Tab-separated table of C-alpha atoms in Angstrom:
chain	number	residue	atom	x	y	z
A	1	MET	CA	-0.008	-0.042	0.258
A	2	ARG	CA	1.291	3.160	-0.818
A	3	PHE	CA	0.683	5.893	1.220
A	4	ARG	CA	2.149	9.040	-0.673
A	5	THR	CA	2.007	10.250	-4.300
A	6	GLU	CA	5.105	10.860	-5.590
A	7	ILE	CA	6.281	12.341	-8.527
A	8	GLU	CA	8.373	11.165	-11.045
A	9	CYS	CA	9.903	13.083	-13.906
A	10	ARG	CA	10.406	11.824	-16.923
A	11	PRO	CA	14.125	12.894	-17.676
A	12	SER	CA	14.826	15.459	-19.810
A	13	ALA	CA	15.682	14.693	-23.184
A	14	TRP	CA	17.913	17.841	-23.320
A	15	LYS	CA	20.773	18.486	-20.150
A	16	ILE	CA	23.080	20.779	-18.396
A	17	ASN	CA	26.145	20.060	-17.558
A	18	HIS	CA	29.417	22.247	-15.560
A	19	ASP	CA	29.383	24.478	-19.120
A	20	THR	CA	26.092	25.107	-19.009
A	21	PRO	CA	25.604	28.393	-18.105
A	22	LEU	CA	22.873	28.985	-15.734
A	23	VAL	CA	20.696	32.170	-15.043
A	24	MET	CA	18.190	31.872	-13.093
A	25	LEU	CA	14.917	34.483	-11.252
A	26	GLY	CA	12.198	35.075	-9.612
A	27	SER	CA	10.956	34.238	-5.986
A	28	CYS	CA	13.419	33.419	-2.850
A	29	PHE	CA	12.456	29.635	-3.838
A	30	THR	CA	15.005	30.668	-6.782
A	31	ASP	CA	17.512	31.658	-4.537
A	32	GLU	CA	16.861	28.347	-2.626
A	33	ILE	CA	17.927	25.943	-6.327
A	34	GLY	CA	20.741	28.255	-7.000
A	35	SER	CA	22.893	28.286	-3.942
A	36	ARG	CA	22.630	23.934	-3.829
A	37	LEU	CA	23.698	24.187	-8.197
A	38	ASP	CA	26.231	27.492	-7.206
A	39	SER	CA	27.857	24.679	-4.534
A	40	ASP	CA	27.896	21.521	-6.879
A	41	GLY	CA	30.418	23.714	-9.279
A	42	PHE	CA	27.763	24.390	-11.658
A	43	GLN	CA	27.616	28.189	-13.197
A	44	VAL	CA	24.802	30.110	-11.940
A	45	ILE	CA	23.577	33.304	-12.076
A	46	HIS	CA	20.614	33.371	-9.452
A	47	ASN	CA	18.377	37.116	-8.337
A	48	PRO	CA	21.523	39.184	-9.214
A	49	PHE	CA	18.232	41.863	-8.137
A	50	GLY	CA	17.126	40.129	-5.303
A	51	PRO	CA	13.500	38.146	-5.733
A	52	LEU	CA	10.968	38.760	-8.117
A	53	TYR	CA	8.070	37.425	-7.625
A	54	ASN	CA	4.653	38.654	-9.704
A	55	PRO	CA	5.731	37.605	-13.784
A	56	ILE	CA	5.572	41.728	-14.685
A	57	SER	CA	8.911	41.887	-12.811
A	58	VAL	CA	10.666	39.134	-14.396
A	59	THR	CA	9.512	40.559	-17.330
A	60	ARG	CA	10.728	43.646	-17.072
A	61	CYS	CA	13.342	42.772	-15.427
A	62	LEU	CA	14.411	40.192	-18.448
A	63	MET	CA	13.560	42.781	-21.059
A	64	ARG	CA	15.522	45.400	-19.672
A	65	ALA	CA	18.427	43.351	-19.384
A	66	ALA	CA	18.557	41.709	-23.033
A	67	LYS	CA	17.783	44.866	-24.487
A	68	CYS	CA	20.732	46.240	-22.278
A	69	GLU	CA	18.484	49.724	-21.168
A	70	LEU	CA	20.147	51.567	-18.734
A	71	TYR	CA	18.436	53.067	-15.784
A	72	ASN	CA	18.470	56.705	-15.362
A	73	GLU	CA	17.244	59.372	-13.333
A	74	ALA	CA	13.292	59.252	-14.389
A	75	ASP	CA	13.515	55.132	-13.004
A	76	LEU	CA	14.260	56.222	-9.420
A	77	THR	CA	11.082	57.473	-7.112
A	78	GLU	CA	12.212	59.707	-4.351
A	79	GLY	CA	11.009	57.859	-0.663
A	80	PRO	CA	12.188	57.848	2.966
A	81	ARG	CA	15.974	56.581	2.185
A	82	GLY	CA	16.419	59.129	-0.631
A	83	TYR	CA	16.200	56.892	-4.061
A	84	HIS	CA	14.802	53.927	-4.565
A	85	CYS	CA	14.466	51.835	-7.409
A	86	LEU	CA	10.825	50.289	-6.970
A	87	ASP	CA	11.266	47.588	-9.552
A	88	TYR	CA	13.974	45.872	-7.491
A	89	ALA	CA	14.721	44.961	-3.956
A	90	SER	CA	15.083	47.345	-0.869
A	91	ARG	CA	18.549	47.678	-0.873
A	92	PHE	CA	18.513	49.467	-4.371
A	93	SER	CA	17.988	52.302	-2.199
A	94	GLY	CA	19.863	55.405	-0.892
A	95	ASN	CA	20.642	58.812	-0.752
A	96	ASP	CA	23.072	59.487	-3.465
A	97	GLN	CA	21.182	59.421	-6.488
A	98	SER	CA	24.828	58.502	-8.998
A	99	GLU	CA	26.368	55.458	-6.722
A	100	LEU	CA	22.050	53.890	-6.731
A	101	LEU	CA	22.584	54.023	-10.692
A	102	ALA	CA	25.553	53.267	-11.639
A	103	SER	CA	24.375	49.989	-8.796
A	104	ILE	CA	22.068	49.580	-11.239
A	105	ASN	CA	23.303	49.266	-13.735
A	106	SER	CA	26.205	46.992	-13.199
A	107	THR	CA	23.886	44.711	-11.712
A	108	LEU	CA	22.426	45.246	-15.572
A	109	LEU	CA	25.202	44.925	-17.569
A	110	LYS	CA	26.568	41.484	-15.342
A	111	LEU	CA	22.830	40.363	-16.075
A	112	HIS	CA	22.931	41.795	-20.298
A	113	CYS	CA	26.197	38.899	-20.477
A	114	ALA	CA	24.397	35.797	-18.845
A	115	LEU	CA	21.851	36.339	-21.221
A	116	THR	CA	23.997	36.581	-23.971
A	117	SER	CA	26.255	33.403	-22.699
A	118	ALA	CA	23.505	30.820	-24.440
A	119	PRO	CA	22.471	29.958	-20.877
A	120	VAL	CA	19.773	28.151	-20.004
A	121	LEU	CA	17.301	30.252	-18.296
A	122	ILE	CA	15.033	29.043	-15.186
A	123	ILE	CA	11.928	30.748	-13.981
A	124	THR	CA	9.899	30.510	-10.419
A	125	LEU	CA	7.094	32.435	-10.874
A	126	GLY	CA	5.813	33.133	-6.715
A	127	SER	CA	2.384	35.238	-7.652
A	128	ALA	CA	-0.099	36.521	-9.776
A	129	PHE	CA	-0.741	39.243	-7.416
A	130	VAL	CA	0.896	42.029	-7.716
A	131	PHE	CA	1.199	45.706	-6.011
A	132	GLU	CA	0.658	49.307	-9.716
A	133	LEU	CA	2.224	52.773	-7.805
A	134	MET	CA	-0.932	54.617	-7.683
A	135	THR	CA	0.592	57.908	-9.432
A	136	THR	CA	2.092	56.077	-12.434
A	137	GLY	CA	-0.263	53.048	-12.679
A	138	VAL	CA	3.204	50.509	-12.901
A	139	CYS	CA	3.469	47.771	-11.626
A	140	VAL	CA	6.747	48.026	-9.080
A	141	GLY	CA	8.506	44.705	-7.586
A	142	ASN	CA	8.813	45.357	-4.170
A	143	CYS	CA	7.547	48.207	-2.089
A	144	HIS	CA	10.512	49.088	-0.194
A	145	LYS	CA	8.270	49.528	2.816
A	146	PHE	CA	6.570	52.316	1.206
A	147	PRO	CA	3.096	54.228	3.093
A	148	ALA	CA	-0.163	50.516	1.895
A	149	ASP	CA	-2.107	54.172	0.479
A	150	ARG	CA	0.632	54.437	-2.345
A	151	PHE	CA	0.247	51.398	-4.168
A	152	LYS	CA	-2.918	49.885	-5.626
A	153	ARG	CA	-3.432	46.141	-4.702
A	154	ARG	CA	-4.647	43.389	-7.670
A	155	LEU	CA	-4.337	39.733	-9.003
A	156	LEU	CA	-3.139	39.747	-12.947
A	157	SER	CA	-4.852	38.069	-16.025
A	158	THR	CA	-3.973	35.113	-17.596
A	159	ASP	CA	-4.223	36.876	-20.496
A	160	GLU	CA	-1.435	39.033	-19.134
A	161	ILE	CA	0.745	36.862	-17.804
A	162	PHE	CA	0.729	34.813	-21.281
A	163	ASN	CA	1.120	38.567	-23.285
A	164	SER	CA	4.273	39.896	-21.056
A	165	LEU	CA	6.318	35.882	-20.461
A	166	ALA	CA	5.786	35.622	-24.831
A	167	ASN	CA	7.114	38.953	-25.841
A	168	CYS	CA	9.493	38.774	-23.132
A	169	ILE	CA	10.592	34.860	-24.712
A	170	GLN	CA	10.308	36.341	-28.439
A	171	THR	CA	13.574	38.326	-26.761
A	172	LEU	CA	15.329	36.386	-24.948
A	173	ARG	CA	15.095	33.802	-28.123
A	174	ASP	CA	16.312	37.030	-30.202
A	175	THR	CA	19.481	36.946	-27.658
A	176	GLY	CA	21.028	33.848	-27.562
A	177	VAL	CA	19.042	31.896	-24.421
A	178	GLU	CA	18.405	28.498	-24.898
A	179	LYS	CA	16.295	26.561	-22.521
A	180	ILE	CA	13.490	28.230	-20.189
A	181	ILE	CA	11.939	25.768	-17.446
A	182	PHE	CA	9.355	27.184	-15.415
A	183	THR	CA	8.455	26.430	-12.232
A	184	VAL	CA	5.766	27.835	-9.546
A	185	SER	CA	6.883	28.604	-6.222
A	186	PRO	CA	6.166	25.383	-3.774
A	187	ILE	CA	5.581	28.977	-1.588
A	188	ARG	CA	3.236	29.425	0.485
A	189	HIS	CA	1.561	33.549	0.341
A	190	LEU	CA	-0.318	32.957	2.862
A	191	ALA	CA	-0.654	37.205	3.224
A	192	ASP	CA	-3.490	36.821	-0.066
A	193	GLY	CA	-5.251	34.421	2.639
A	194	LEU	CA	-5.398	30.813	2.255
A	195	HIS	CA	-7.992	31.131	-1.127
A	196	GLY	CA	-5.831	34.331	-3.033
A	197	ASN	CA	-2.610	32.132	-2.673
A	198	THR	CA	-4.801	29.260	-4.587
A	199	LEU	CA	-6.120	31.507	-7.059
A	200	SER	CA	-2.971	32.151	-7.158
A	201	LYS	CA	-0.656	29.619	-8.151
A	202	GLY	CA	-3.787	28.553	-9.943
A	203	THR	CA	-3.586	31.488	-13.134
A	204	LEU	CA	-0.074	30.870	-12.500
A	205	HIS	CA	-0.080	26.926	-13.454
A	206	VAL	CA	-3.403	28.142	-16.621
A	207	ALA	CA	-1.404	30.881	-18.501
A	208	LEU	CA	2.022	28.574	-18.199
A	209	ASN	CA	0.155	26.043	-19.833
A	210	ARG	CA	-0.325	28.657	-22.790
A	211	LEU	CA	2.833	29.222	-22.599
A	212	LEU	CA	4.416	26.003	-22.672
A	213	GLU	CA	1.848	24.865	-26.259
A	214	ALA	CA	3.343	27.736	-27.836
A	215	TYR	CA	6.834	27.342	-27.421
A	216	PRO	CA	7.921	23.755	-26.812
A	217	ASP	CA	10.673	23.596	-28.176
A	218	LEU	CA	11.850	26.269	-26.361
A	219	CYS	CA	9.973	25.699	-22.971
A	220	SER	CA	9.762	23.090	-20.689
A	221	TYR	CA	8.021	23.035	-16.909
A	222	PHE	CA	9.705	21.855	-13.777
A	223	PRO	CA	6.996	20.617	-10.885
A	224	SER	CA	8.353	22.421	-7.151
A	225	TYR	CA	5.314	23.329	-6.360
A	226	GLU	CA	3.606	19.487	-7.644
A	227	ILE	CA	6.070	18.048	-5.856
A	228	MET	CA	5.808	19.995	-2.529
A	229	ILE	CA	2.131	20.410	-2.347
A	230	ASP	CA	1.470	16.687	-3.597
A	231	ASP	CA	4.611	14.070	-3.186
A	232	LEU	CA	5.803	16.276	0.533
A	233	ARG	CA	1.635	16.731	1.329
A	234	ASP	CA	2.901	16.775	4.605
A	235	TYR	CA	3.442	20.507	6.769
A	236	ARG	CA	6.578	18.227	9.178
A	237	PHE	CA	8.119	19.048	5.378
A	238	TYR	CA	7.397	22.649	6.557
A	239	ALA	CA	10.087	25.208	8.340
A	240	PRO	CA	8.490	26.708	11.247
A	241	ASP	CA	6.392	30.084	9.506
A	242	MET	CA	4.639	27.071	7.210
A	243	LYS	CA	5.500	29.111	4.236
A	244	HIS	CA	8.888	28.024	3.337
A	245	PRO	CA	9.451	24.517	2.255
A	246	SER	CA	12.023	23.378	4.920
A	247	GLU	CA	16.124	22.261	4.191
A	248	VAL	CA	14.553	18.853	3.305
A	249	ALA	CA	12.366	19.162	1.371
A	250	VAL	CA	14.026	21.762	-0.530
A	251	GLU	CA	16.889	18.504	-0.629
A	252	TYR	CA	14.236	16.423	-2.227
A	253	ILE	CA	13.015	18.940	-4.815
A	254	TYR	CA	15.752	19.775	-6.481
A	255	GLY	CA	17.517	15.375	-6.548
A	256	ILE	CA	14.516	14.910	-8.282
A	257	PHE	CA	15.605	18.225	-10.781
A	258	ALA	CA	19.196	16.973	-11.047
A	259	ASP	CA	17.246	13.483	-11.482
A	260	THR	CA	14.898	15.227	-14.595
A	261	TYR	CA	18.643	17.075	-15.964
A	262	PHE	CA	21.644	16.084	-15.417
A	263	SER	CA	23.453	13.118	-16.575
A	264	LYS	CA	24.496	10.617	-14.647
A	265	GLU	CA	28.028	11.725	-15.103
A	266	THR	CA	26.747	14.830	-14.338
A	267	ARG	CA	25.956	13.984	-10.523
A	268	LYS	CA	28.595	12.486	-10.696
A	269	LEU	CA	30.642	15.514	-10.934
A	270	ALA	CA	28.779	17.491	-8.429
A	271	GLU	CA	28.503	15.106	-5.861
A	272	GLU	CA	32.821	15.396	-6.198
A	273	PHE	CA	32.781	19.132	-6.041
A	274	LEU	CA	30.585	20.046	-3.311
A	275	ARG	CA	32.827	16.868	-1.642
A	276	ARG	CA	36.044	18.223	-2.232
A	277	GLN	CA	34.155	22.138	-1.159
A	278	LYS	CA	33.445	20.290	2.779
A	279	ALA	CA	36.291	19.223	2.365
A	280	ALA	CA	38.230	22.348	2.103
A	281	LEU	CA	36.137	24.580	4.601
A	282	HIS	CA	36.723	21.616	6.853
A	283	ARG	CA	38.693	23.031	10.200
A	284	GLN	CA	40.271	19.686	12.380
A	285	ILE	CA	39.998	19.661	16.121
A	286	LEU	CA	42.991	18.704	17.956
């Protein structure tokens, strides 16, 4: 008798190896998997601008980086810490406008170089809810702790998500991106409420399904959300906040990712790299 619905992913026809450049953008779950790829010796850049949760912010970041559209003074918003770039994490703020723009554009140029190196792009979508700045109607990637009344919160439609990602895919293909792996973050957005979280994740799933049907040669889907919700399916696999996957859960999901996209030789090399790294960090106790 089986008491779990185990997710069985078919091995991908194409593989990721240690010579494959990897670019990862999306929710904070991206950083969990990105850190493990980095520890296993892969060439990976993950969330250089910090976590991005909604698809509009992800595509805006990718489009600007692909086209190398640098930021200027008009892209900044004045606020409690001087100037803020609401497209990205709150660390992209400060009193010195020139210094802030230099930091943003330096990061953008690094991402541009990564996108033009024929990478595999991994996008983790976290939420279909967006916050739009009331004065401009523009979707922000991070509210930077501005007062809540400065923003309008709404749920994106599947058409909005599909059209935004489809336009971005055309640009990324021209830039040289080899493959794109989409996944939906298994992190529960409890601030939306349980019903809101279900609506949000469901909207992302419907939009992504349309996208996979439209670009089957370029795009694939990895079921990190389904592994957490349907395979592990137990609160013991969550961190104490009951929202994020525990370390054990992340390792389990990463293991299935490796089974899907790594060859046996690549897995062996990754294990050896991690072993050597741990040995280098080990301190002998007298």
